[in-house]
Amino acid sequence: MIKWMTKLFLSTKTEDPTNCMKPEVHEHQKNNIKSVSNKFLIVGLGNIGAEYVNTRHNIGFKIVDFLAKKEGINFETVKLGSLAEFKFKGRTFLLLKPNTYMNLSGKAVKFWMDKENIPLENIMVIADDLNLSFGTIRIKPKGSDGGHNGLKNINLLLNTTNYTRFRFGISDEFKKGKQIDYVLGDWDEDEKTKLPERLELASEVIKSFGTAGLENTMTAFNGK
């Protein structure tokens, strides 16, 4: 009888297996998890130097410069580039301009992605695109480099093409054999007139990416 009651008692004493399976998460770890999901790295591609400031190839720099000015923040010289930070709707946006020149942009992207512990899905890279008419916006979740050396180096160093790229159209209005001169040339007068409105729209794209998400941003802005 005693053995039977002991067996019955032990069989009714069940242990919740989930209690021993759940790892303990400390308060500082919770904060880290939250900050990672709400932090975004926005990379504007371009070349450093006064001679490149107003060139078509530097539209990535120009867009993040415009947004920084709009937010009233300044870029600071940091390792492998210049960085500015602002907060919007609970998100933190890090604006990065690599100083490695276009062909080595991936070094800066990978360094700051790792340093700030930013997940791949929270990265947006802004680049010029010859295949789009001037000012046209196209956001894609992944894709090839399309012949763009900055994207090519980023793909190589991140070992993936699965990051958001924001392509800004610069058109292909150049004569045969003059592509390099065109890409590294200044905007024409008509483009300069229209550029402020396109920069304003581009700044909205960046904020939407961090707050509304990639899919909604593509729906709202692609082709505009």
PDB file of N, CA and C in Angstrom, residues 52 54-58 128-135 168-188 191:
ATOM      1  N   TYR A  52      33.982  65.601 -56.745  1.00  0.00           N
ATOM      2  CA  TYR A  52      32.896  64.631 -56.954  1.00  0.00           C
ATOM      3  C   TYR A  52      31.556  65.062 -56.337  1.00  0.00           C
ATOM      4  N   ASN A  54      29.123  67.227 -56.723  1.00  0.00           N
ATOM      5  CA  ASN A  54      27.886  67.413 -57.494  1.00  0.00           C
ATOM      6  C   ASN A  54      27.767  66.498 -58.704  1.00  0.00           C
ATOM      7  N   THR A  55      28.484  65.383 -58.671  1.00  0.00           N
ATOM      8  CA  THR A  55      28.412  64.449 -59.799  1.00  0.00           C
ATOM      9  C   THR A  55      27.235  63.490 -59.643  1.00  0.00           C
ATOM     10  N   ARG A  56      26.818  62.928 -60.741  1.00  0.00           N
ATOM     11  CA  ARG A  56      25.691  61.989 -60.730  1.00  0.00           C
ATOM     12  C   ARG A  56      26.013  60.747 -59.895  1.00  0.00           C
ATOM     13  N   HIS A  57      27.257  60.310 -59.946  1.00  0.00           N
ATOM     14  CA  HIS A  57      27.674  59.103 -59.229  1.00  0.00           C
ATOM     15  C   HIS A  57      27.571  59.280 -57.712  1.00  0.00           C
ATOM     16  N   ASN A  58      27.504  60.523 -57.262  1.00  0.00           N
ATOM     17  CA  ASN A  58      27.477  60.817 -55.822  1.00  0.00           C
ATOM     18  C   ASN A  58      26.076  61.058 -55.286  1.00  0.00           C
ATOM     19  N   ASP A 128      23.328  55.221 -57.629  1.00  0.00           N
ATOM     20  CA  ASP A 128      22.833  55.750 -58.893  1.00  0.00           C
ATOM     21  C   ASP A 128      22.554  54.608 -59.856  1.00  0.00           C
ATOM     22  N   ASP A 129      21.655  54.845 -60.815  1.00  0.00           N
ATOM     23  CA  ASP A 129      21.297  53.805 -61.781  1.00  0.00           C
ATOM     24  C   ASP A 129      21.107  54.414 -63.164  1.00  0.00           C
ATOM     25  N   LEU A 130      21.938  53.975 -64.095  1.00  0.00           N
ATOM     26  CA  LEU A 130      21.871  54.462 -65.472  1.00  0.00           C
ATOM     27  C   LEU A 130      20.644  53.962 -66.217  1.00  0.00           C
ATOM     28  N   ASN A 131      20.070  52.874 -65.762  1.00  0.00           N
ATOM     29  CA  ASN A 131      18.952  52.255 -66.472  1.00  0.00           C
ATOM     30  C   ASN A 131      17.598  52.856 -66.114  1.00  0.00           C
ATOM     31  N   LEU A 132      17.599  53.841 -65.224  1.00  0.00           N
ATOM     32  CA  LEU A 132      16.359  54.510 -64.841  1.00  0.00           C
ATOM     33  C   LEU A 132      16.415  55.966 -65.273  1.00  0.00           C
ATOM     34  N   SER A 133      15.286  56.491 -65.704  1.00  0.00           N
ATOM     35  CA  SER A 133      15.240  57.901 -66.090  1.00  0.00           C
ATOM     36  C   SER A 133      15.519  58.787 -64.883  1.00  0.00           C
ATOM     37  N   PHE A 134      15.937  60.010 -65.140  1.00  0.00           N
ATOM     38  CA  PHE A 134      16.353  60.895 -64.059  1.00  0.00           C
ATOM     39  C   PHE A 134      15.317  60.984 -62.939  1.00  0.00           C
ATOM     40  N   GLY A 135      15.800  60.782 -61.718  1.00  0.00           N
ATOM     41  CA  GLY A 135      14.960  60.964 -60.538  1.00  0.00           C
ATOM     42  C   GLY A 135      14.037  59.812 -60.209  1.00  0.00           C
ATOM     43  N   PHE A 168      18.542  55.248 -57.568  1.00  0.00           N
ATOM     44  CA  PHE A 168      18.062  56.563 -58.005  1.00  0.00           C
ATOM     45  C   PHE A 168      18.483  56.756 -59.453  1.00  0.00           C
ATOM     46  N   GLY A 169      17.517  56.981 -60.322  1.00  0.00           N
ATOM     47  CA  GLY A 169      17.804  57.083 -61.743  1.00  0.00           C
ATOM     48  C   GLY A 169      18.596  58.319 -62.134  1.00  0.00           C
ATOM     49  N   ILE A 170      19.635  58.117 -62.943  1.00  0.00           N
ATOM     50  CA  ILE A 170      20.398  59.247 -63.475  1.00  0.00           C
ATOM     51  C   ILE A 170      20.314  59.276 -65.008  1.00  0.00           C
ATOM     52  N   SER A 171      19.539  58.369 -65.593  1.00  0.00           N
ATOM     53  CA  SER A 171      19.315  58.211 -67.034  1.00  0.00           C
ATOM     54  C   SER A 171      20.611  57.827 -67.752  1.00  0.00           C
ATOM     55  N   ASP A 172      20.518  57.658 -69.050  1.00  0.00           N
ATOM     56  CA  ASP A 172      21.689  57.239 -69.834  1.00  0.00           C
ATOM     57  C   ASP A 172      21.876  58.142 -71.050  1.00  0.00           C
ATOM     58  N   GLU A 173      21.715  59.439 -70.826  1.00  0.00           N
ATOM     59  CA  GLU A 173      21.810  60.416 -71.913  1.00  0.00           C
ATOM     60  C   GLU A 173      23.262  60.790 -72.219  1.00  0.00           C
ATOM     61  N   PHE A 174      24.021  59.808 -72.646  1.00  0.00           N
ATOM     62  CA  PHE A 174      25.424  60.084 -72.986  1.00  0.00           C
ATOM     63  C   PHE A 174      25.751  59.432 -74.325  1.00  0.00           C
ATOM     64  N   LYS A 175      26.749  59.976 -74.977  1.00  0.00           N
ATOM     65  CA  LYS A 175      27.173  59.437 -76.266  1.00  0.00           C
ATOM     66  C   LYS A 175      28.008  58.179 -76.063  1.00  0.00           C
ATOM     67  N   LYS A 176      28.075  57.356 -77.072  1.00  0.00           N
ATOM     68  CA  LYS A 176      28.822  56.108 -76.999  1.00  0.00           C
ATOM     69  C   LYS A 176      30.275  56.370 -76.579  1.00  0.00           C
ATOM     70  N   GLY A 177      30.719  55.595 -75.591  1.00  0.00           N
ATOM     71  CA  GLY A 177      32.081  55.733 -75.102  1.00  0.00           C
ATOM     72  C   GLY A 177      32.263  56.816 -74.061  1.00  0.00           C
ATOM     73  N   LYS A 178      31.180  57.509 -73.691  1.00  0.00           N
ATOM     74  CA  LYS A 178      31.270  58.628 -72.749  1.00  0.00           C
ATOM     75  C   LYS A 178      30.603  58.324 -71.400  1.00  0.00           C
ATOM     76  N   GLN A 179      30.391  57.067 -71.118  1.00  0.00           N
ATOM     77  CA  GLN A 179      29.679  56.712 -69.876  1.00  0.00           C
ATOM     78  C   GLN A 179      30.400  57.212 -68.625  1.00  0.00           C
ATOM     79  N   ILE A 180      31.695  57.007 -68.547  1.00  0.00           N
ATOM     80  CA  ILE A 180      32.440  57.420 -67.354  1.00  0.00           C
ATOM     81  C   ILE A 180      32.373  58.930 -67.172  1.00  0.00           C
ATOM     82  N   ASP A 181      32.546  59.668 -68.268  1.00  0.00           N
ATOM     83  CA  ASP A 181      32.459  61.129 -68.197  1.00  0.00           C
ATOM     84  C   ASP A 181      31.073  61.571 -67.737  1.00  0.00           C
ATOM     85  N   TYR A 182      30.053  60.865 -68.207  1.00  0.00           N
ATOM     86  CA  TYR A 182      28.677  61.215 -67.854  1.00  0.00           C
ATOM     87  C   TYR A 182      28.406  60.941 -66.374  1.00  0.00           C
ATOM     88  N   VAL A 183      28.772  59.756 -65.916  1.00  0.00           N
ATOM     89  CA  VAL A 183      28.521  59.370 -64.526  1.00  0.00           C
ATOM     90  C   VAL A 183      29.284  60.272 -63.554  1.00  0.00           C
ATOM     91  N   LEU A 184      30.503  60.611 -63.921  1.00  0.00           N
ATOM     92  CA  LEU A 184      31.325  61.461 -63.055  1.00  0.00           C
ATOM     93  C   LEU A 184      31.188  62.941 -63.396  1.00  0.00           C
ATOM     94  N   GLY A 185      30.192  63.245 -64.227  1.00  0.00           N
ATOM     95  CA  GLY A 185      29.937  64.631 -64.592  1.00  0.00           C
ATOM     96  C   GLY A 185      28.874  65.267 -63.709  1.00  0.00           C
ATOM     97  N   ASP A 186      28.776  66.597 -63.773  1.00  0.00           N
ATOM     98  CA  ASP A 186      27.787  67.327 -62.979  1.00  0.00           C
ATOM     99  C   ASP A 186      26.395  67.208 -63.602  1.00  0.00           C
ATOM    100  N   TRP A 187      25.388  67.451 -62.784  1.00  0.00           N
ATOM    101  CA  TRP A 187      24.009  67.488 -63.257  1.00  0.00           C
ATOM    102  C   TRP A 187      23.842  68.646 -64.241  1.00  0.00           C
ATOM    103  N   ASP A 188      22.973  68.458 -65.235  1.00  0.00           N
ATOM    104  CA  ASP A 188      22.716  69.581 -66.142  1.00  0.00           C
ATOM    105  C   ASP A 188      21.722  70.536 -65.474  1.00  0.00           C
ATOM    106  N   GLU A 191      18.242  69.169 -64.603  1.00  0.00           N
ATOM    107  CA  GLU A 191      18.311  68.226 -63.480  1.00  0.00           C
ATOM    108  C   GLU A 191      18.490  68.973 -62.166  1.00  0.00           C
TER     109      GLU A 191
END
